[in-house]
mmCIF file of C-alpha atoms in Angstrom:
data_model
loop_
_atom_site.group_PDB
_atom_site.id
_atom_site.type_symbol
_atom_site.label_atom_id
_atom_site.label_comp_id
_atom_site.label_asym_id
_atom_site.label_seq_id
_atom_site.Cartn_x
_atom_site.Cartn_y
_atom_site.Cartn_z
ATOM 1 C CA ASN A 1 -41.186 -15.122 61.020
ATOM 2 C CA ALA A 2 -39.294 -12.454 62.039
ATOM 3 C CA GLY A 3 -38.786 -13.692 65.088
ATOM 4 C CA VAL A 4 -37.877 -11.786 67.840
ATOM 5 C CA THR A 5 -38.149 -8.126 67.462
ATOM 6 C CA GLN A 6 -36.985 -5.249 69.249
ATOM 7 C CA THR A 7 -37.441 -1.078 69.065
ATOM 8 C CA PRO A 8 -34.939 1.148 68.588
ATOM 9 C CA LYS A 9 -31.898 -0.083 67.705
ATOM 10 C CA PHE A 10 -30.067 2.908 69.700
ATOM 11 C CA GLN A 11 -31.128 5.798 72.175
ATOM 12 C CA VAL A 12 -29.967 8.302 73.832
ATOM 13 C CA LEU A 13 -31.664 10.198 76.778
ATOM 14 C CA LYS A 14 -31.166 12.566 79.464
ATOM 15 C CA THR A 15 -31.042 11.899 83.301
ATOM 16 C CA GLY A 16 -34.908 11.374 84.087
ATOM 17 C CA GLN A 17 -36.272 11.015 80.879
ATOM 18 C CA SER A 18 -39.117 8.071 80.262
ATOM 19 C CA MET A 19 -38.988 6.086 77.538
ATOM 20 C CA THR A 20 -40.322 2.669 76.496
ATOM 21 C CA LEU A 21 -38.498 -0.553 74.654
ATOM 22 C CA GLN A 22 -40.648 -3.137 72.258
ATOM 23 C CA CYS A 23 -40.335 -6.590 71.567
ATOM 24 C CA ALA A 24 -42.170 -8.610 69.760
ATOM 25 C CA GLN A 25 -42.669 -11.902 68.859
ATOM 26 C CA ASP A 26 -44.189 -14.039 66.415
ATOM 27 C CA MET A 27 -43.080 -17.185 67.061
ATOM 28 C CA ASN A 28 -45.946 -17.793 69.865
ATOM 29 C CA HIS A 29 -43.593 -18.376 72.860
ATOM 30 C CA ASN A 30 -45.232 -18.707 76.309
ATOM 31 C CA SER A 31 -43.075 -16.859 77.759
ATOM 32 C CA MET A 32 -40.549 -13.572 77.207
ATOM 33 C CA TYR A 33 -38.206 -12.015 79.691
ATOM 34 C CA TRP A 34 -36.106 -8.685 79.731
ATOM 35 C CA TYR A 35 -31.984 -8.583 80.171
ATOM 36 C CA ARG A 36 -29.928 -6.501 80.520
ATOM 37 C CA GLN A 37 -25.698 -6.638 79.421
ATOM 38 C CA ASP A 38 -22.818 -4.767 80.815
ATOM 39 C CA PRO A 39 -19.573 -5.249 80.331
ATOM 40 C CA GLY A 40 -17.833 -7.230 83.128
ATOM 41 C CA MET A 41 -21.295 -8.286 84.649
ATOM 42 C CA GLY A 42 -22.550 -10.243 81.996
ATOM 43 C CA LEU A 43 -25.981 -11.051 81.264
ATOM 44 C CA ARG A 44 -28.638 -10.018 83.957
ATOM 45 C CA LEU A 45 -32.839 -11.014 84.371
ATOM 46 C CA ILE A 46 -34.451 -7.437 84.656
ATOM 47 C CA TYR A 47 -37.907 -9.524 84.715
ATOM 48 C CA TYR A 48 -40.067 -11.914 82.959
ATOM 49 C CA SER A 49 -43.054 -13.074 81.707
ATOM 50 C CA ALA A 50 -44.028 -16.245 81.895
ATOM 51 C CA SER A 51 -47.365 -16.535 80.322
ATOM 52 C CA GLU A 52 -49.631 -13.501 79.149
ATOM 53 C CA GLY A 53 -50.708 -11.707 82.064
ATOM 54 C CA THR A 54 -48.032 -12.095 84.151
ATOM 55 C CA THR A 55 -45.132 -10.625 84.927
ATOM 56 C CA ASP A 56 -41.965 -11.598 87.566
ATOM 57 C CA LYS A 57 -39.275 -9.545 88.890
ATOM 58 C CA GLY A 58 -35.784 -10.898 88.071
ATOM 59 C CA GLU A 59 -31.788 -9.781 89.569
ATOM 60 C CA VAL A 60 -32.683 -6.057 88.772
ATOM 61 C CA PRO A 61 -35.653 -4.582 88.458
ATOM 62 C CA ASN A 62 -34.962 -1.489 90.211
ATOM 63 C CA GLY A 63 -35.497 1.787 88.394
ATOM 64 C CA TYR A 64 -37.744 -0.877 85.714
ATOM 65 C CA ASN A 65 -41.450 -1.558 85.092
ATOM 66 C CA VAL A 66 -42.904 -3.804 82.608
ATOM 67 C CA SER A 67 -45.735 -4.911 80.478
ATOM 68 C CA ARG A 68 -47.463 -7.574 78.896
ATOM 69 C CA LEU A 69 -49.593 -5.671 75.928
ATOM 70 C CA ASN A 70 -50.751 -9.664 74.914
ATOM 71 C CA LYS A 71 -49.256 -12.626 73.844
ATOM 72 C CA ARG A 72 -46.741 -11.510 70.655
ATOM 73 C CA GLU A 73 -45.382 -8.102 73.149
ATOM 74 C CA PHE A 74 -43.284 -7.537 76.081
ATOM 75 C CA SER A 75 -42.300 -4.043 76.580
ATOM 76 C CA LEU A 76 -40.010 -2.078 79.562
ATOM 77 C CA ARG A 77 -40.431 1.295 80.318
ATOM 78 C CA LEU A 78 -37.858 3.706 82.086
ATOM 79 C CA GLU A 79 -39.972 6.271 84.228
ATOM 80 C CA SER A 80 -36.779 8.333 84.964
ATOM 81 C CA ALA A 81 -33.116 7.351 83.375
ATOM 82 C CA ALA A 82 -29.899 6.987 85.119
ATOM 83 C CA PRO A 83 -26.744 6.942 84.096
ATOM 84 C CA SER A 84 -26.206 3.360 85.575
ATOM 85 C CA GLN A 85 -29.321 2.315 83.084
ATOM 86 C CA THR A 86 -26.891 3.252 80.187
ATOM 87 C CA SER A 87 -26.829 -0.439 79.016
ATOM 88 C CA VAL A 88 -27.976 -3.220 75.528
ATOM 89 C CA TYR A 89 -31.123 -4.346 76.271
ATOM 90 C CA PHE A 90 -32.029 -7.960 75.151
ATOM 91 C CA CYS A 91 -35.892 -9.495 74.542
ATOM 92 C CA ALA A 92 -36.295 -12.709 74.748
ATOM 93 C CA GLY A 93 -38.891 -15.588 74.018
ATOM 94 C CA TRP A 94 -39.611 -19.239 75.704
ATOM 95 C CA GLY A 95 -41.961 -21.985 74.490
ATOM 96 C CA GLY A 96 -44.526 -22.689 71.715
ATOM 97 C CA PHE A 97 -41.647 -24.969 69.783
ATOM 98 C CA ASP A 98 -40.434 -28.622 70.465
ATOM 99 C CA THR A 99 -37.408 -26.537 71.486
ATOM 100 C CA ASP A 100 -36.101 -25.663 75.228
ATOM 101 C CA THR A 101 -33.713 -22.832 74.152
ATOM 102 C CA GLN A 102 -34.890 -19.059 74.607
ATOM 103 C CA TYR A 103 -35.186 -17.051 71.361
ATOM 104 C CA PHE A 104 -33.087 -13.256 71.175
ATOM 105 C CA GLY A 105 -33.512 -10.170 69.796
ATOM 106 C CA PRO A 106 -30.985 -7.480 68.597
ATOM 107 C CA GLY A 107 -30.500 -5.654 71.524
ATOM 108 C CA THR A 108 -31.631 -2.442 71.772
ATOM 109 C CA ARG A 109 -28.247 -0.123 72.692
ATOM 110 C CA LEU A 110 -29.297 2.711 75.149
ATOM 111 C CA THR A 111 -26.765 5.931 76.607
ATOM 112 C CA VAL A 112 -28.213 7.695 79.551
ATOM 113 C CA LEU A 113 -26.348 11.380 79.585
ATOM 114 C CA LYS B 1 -27.660 -18.370 94.429
ATOM 115 C CA GLN B 2 -26.370 -19.854 91.176
ATOM 116 C CA GLU B 3 -22.921 -18.671 90.265
ATOM 117 C CA VAL B 4 -21.624 -19.030 86.591
ATOM 118 C CA THR B 5 -18.156 -18.581 85.681
ATOM 119 C CA GLN B 6 -16.344 -18.840 82.014
ATOM 120 C CA ILE B 7 -12.754 -19.214 82.474
ATOM 121 C CA PRO B 8 -10.351 -17.740 79.362
ATOM 122 C CA ALA B 9 -11.953 -14.077 79.666
ATOM 123 C CA ALA B 10 -11.088 -14.309 76.482
ATOM 124 C CA LEU B 11 -8.946 -16.302 73.620
ATOM 125 C CA SER B 12 -6.488 -15.734 70.868
ATOM 126 C CA VAL B 13 -5.619 -18.750 68.648
ATOM 127 C CA PRO B 14 -4.073 -19.249 65.321
ATOM 128 C CA GLU B 15 -6.846 -20.383 62.557
ATOM 129 C CA GLY B 16 -6.874 -24.757 62.286
ATOM 130 C CA GLU B 17 -6.099 -25.487 66.392
ATOM 131 C CA ASN B 18 -8.713 -27.047 68.302
ATOM 132 C CA LEU B 19 -9.833 -25.483 71.466
ATOM 133 C CA VAL B 20 -11.816 -26.084 74.449
ATOM 134 C CA LEU B 21 -13.843 -22.868 76.669
ATOM 135 C CA ASN B 22 -14.772 -23.651 80.051
ATOM 136 C CA CYS B 23 -17.713 -22.850 82.312
ATOM 137 C CA SER B 24 -18.415 -23.934 85.572
ATOM 138 C CA PHE B 25 -21.502 -23.358 87.695
ATOM 139 C CA THR B 26 -21.755 -23.706 91.454
ATOM 140 C CA ASP B 27 -25.337 -25.161 91.966
ATOM 141 C CA SER B 28 -25.286 -28.366 90.326
ATOM 142 C CA ALA B 29 -29.357 -28.925 90.717
ATOM 143 C CA ILE B 30 -29.582 -27.464 87.599
ATOM 144 C CA TYR B 31 -32.600 -28.554 84.189
ATOM 145 C CA ASN B 32 -29.679 -28.712 81.228
ATOM 146 C CA LEU B 33 -27.008 -26.277 79.877
ATOM 147 C CA GLN B 34 -26.729 -24.209 77.129
ATOM 148 C CA TRP B 35 -23.873 -22.929 75.133
ATOM 149 C CA PHE B 36 -24.236 -18.802 73.237
ATOM 150 C CA ARG B 37 -22.823 -17.799 70.473
ATOM 151 C CA GLN B 38 -22.904 -13.586 69.828
ATOM 152 C CA ASP B 39 -21.266 -11.630 67.370
ATOM 153 C CA PRO B 40 -20.354 -8.134 68.535
ATOM 154 C CA GLY B 41 -23.454 -5.941 68.568
ATOM 155 C CA LYS B 42 -25.885 -8.621 67.539
ATOM 156 C CA GLY B 43 -28.264 -10.686 70.163
ATOM 157 C CA LEU B 44 -27.450 -14.302 71.273
ATOM 158 C CA THR B 45 -27.867 -17.491 69.050
ATOM 159 C CA SER B 46 -28.123 -20.487 70.762
ATOM 160 C CA LEU B 47 -25.309 -23.375 69.748
ATOM 161 C CA LEU B 48 -25.813 -26.557 71.858
ATOM 162 C CA LEU B 49 -27.799 -27.433 74.848
ATOM 163 C CA ILE B 50 -27.294 -30.366 77.236
ATOM 164 C CA GLN B 51 -30.610 -31.699 78.890
ATOM 165 C CA SER B 52 -29.042 -32.665 82.857
ATOM 166 C CA SER B 53 -29.843 -35.917 82.122
ATOM 167 C CA GLN B 54 -26.741 -36.524 78.966
ATOM 168 C CA ARG B 55 -22.918 -36.142 78.618
ATOM 169 C CA GLU B 56 -22.761 -34.538 75.639
ATOM 170 C CA GLN B 57 -24.155 -32.960 72.771
ATOM 171 C CA THR B 58 -22.302 -32.139 69.499
ATOM 172 C CA SER B 59 -23.366 -29.660 66.104
ATOM 173 C CA GLY B 60 -20.732 -30.053 63.147
ATOM 174 C CA ARG B 61 -16.909 -29.258 64.492
ATOM 175 C CA LEU B 62 -19.066 -28.151 67.940
ATOM 176 C CA ASN B 63 -19.319 -30.846 71.339
ATOM 177 C CA ALA B 64 -20.153 -29.595 74.594
ATOM 178 C CA SER B 65 -20.231 -31.785 77.899
ATOM 179 C CA LEU B 66 -21.733 -31.476 80.314
ATOM 180 C CA ASP B 67 -20.129 -32.851 84.150
ATOM 181 C CA LYS B 68 -23.379 -32.039 86.763
ATOM 182 C CA SER B 69 -21.975 -33.422 89.782
ATOM 183 C CA SER B 70 -18.820 -31.442 89.531
ATOM 184 C CA GLY B 71 -20.920 -28.283 87.544
ATOM 185 C CA ARG B 72 -18.365 -28.314 84.889
ATOM 186 C CA SER B 73 -18.831 -28.007 80.651
ATOM 187 C CA THR B 74 -16.358 -27.638 78.123
ATOM 188 C CA LEU B 75 -17.399 -26.798 74.715
ATOM 189 C CA TYR B 76 -15.281 -27.817 72.411
ATOM 190 C CA ILE B 77 -14.265 -26.722 69.027
ATOM 191 C CA ALA B 78 -12.389 -28.287 66.365
ATOM 192 C CA ALA B 79 -10.430 -26.588 63.147
ATOM 193 C CA SER B 80 -11.158 -23.351 64.274
ATOM 194 C CA GLN B 81 -12.285 -21.359 61.703
ATOM 195 C CA PRO B 82 -12.036 -16.517 61.217
ATOM 196 C CA GLY B 83 -15.879 -17.103 61.448
ATOM 197 C CA ASP B 84 -15.602 -18.806 64.425
ATOM 198 C CA SER B 85 -14.298 -15.719 66.554
ATOM 199 C CA ALA B 86 -17.461 -14.094 68.611
ATOM 200 C CA THR B 87 -18.438 -14.335 72.006
ATOM 201 C CA TYR B 88 -19.259 -17.187 73.213
ATOM 202 C CA LEU B 89 -21.643 -17.628 76.204
ATOM 203 C CA CYS B 90 -22.858 -20.787 78.962
ATOM 204 C CA ALA B 91 -26.002 -20.578 80.467
ATOM 205 C CA VAL B 92 -27.942 -22.634 83.347
ATOM 206 C CA LYS B 93 -31.154 -23.384 83.941
ATOM 207 C CA ARG B 94 -32.739 -23.523 87.098
ATOM 208 C CA GLY B 95 -35.930 -25.848 86.251
ATOM 209 C CA GLY B 96 -37.847 -26.605 83.220
ATOM 210 C CA GLY B 97 -40.850 -24.318 80.991
ATOM 211 C CA TYR B 98 -40.762 -21.331 82.004
ATOM 212 C CA SER B 99 -37.409 -20.973 84.745
ATOM 213 C CA THR B 100 -34.935 -18.326 84.056
ATOM 214 C CA LEU B 101 -31.356 -18.938 82.900
ATOM 215 C CA THR B 102 -28.302 -17.617 84.647
ATOM 216 C CA PHE B 103 -25.188 -16.791 82.008
ATOM 217 C CA GLY B 104 -21.520 -16.765 82.750
ATOM 218 C CA LYS B 105 -19.719 -13.258 81.690
ATOM 219 C CA GLY B 106 -18.844 -15.494 78.238
ATOM 220 C CA THR B 107 -15.352 -16.309 76.549
ATOM 221 C CA MET B 108 -14.222 -13.323 73.548
ATOM 222 C CA LEU B 109 -12.348 -15.867 71.061
ATOM 223 C CA LEU B 110 -9.976 -14.402 68.464
ATOM 224 C CA VAL B 111 -9.312 -16.445 65.674
ATOM 225 C CA SER B 112 -6.338 -14.948 63.100
ATOM 226 C CA PRO B 113 -5.743 -15.777 59.955
#
């Protein structure tokens, strides 16, 4: 199993550009999550999807949209990137196993100039 | 709102020392608490998960304890090794199922040979 995968690994955008971060999992997770990690701020939840077909806002949803395309895929879209969105973005999955932990992808490092 | 604090923010020890990382949380109504490890430029890996009804969990040289009533958890690392160098994060889960995690900002550990 590949686990939770994210693409791209690195991305540089100019202010105002748009992009979609992709996340896919082959672990039969029911729920999926998008976090951002910033120095001094820790990990903060952006959006999550409790199950296929549902999405909910987390702590810092402004400036982002998400799509739970199917059970395997959960994408994060920045419609008009801002320098404040420079961060490392992590996707995670939960469920489908007898353990209660979340499984994380390797992250996408995004810089907005 | 749940807040999770980790002390110290950074720790440097010589190889072979036993050490304790601390985590505190403001709302004792938690479902479980997890300790994660994050290597530089990587995602998070779950180390130990303690359910709210448990007092401790052990895995190899790692031992995590939980005192829910006082809002505290500790991660004890015995006989530290340079390979233990990483950032350690604790996270609390509010409820069961897809309920979200609240993370501390982490403790950056450096173990010198």
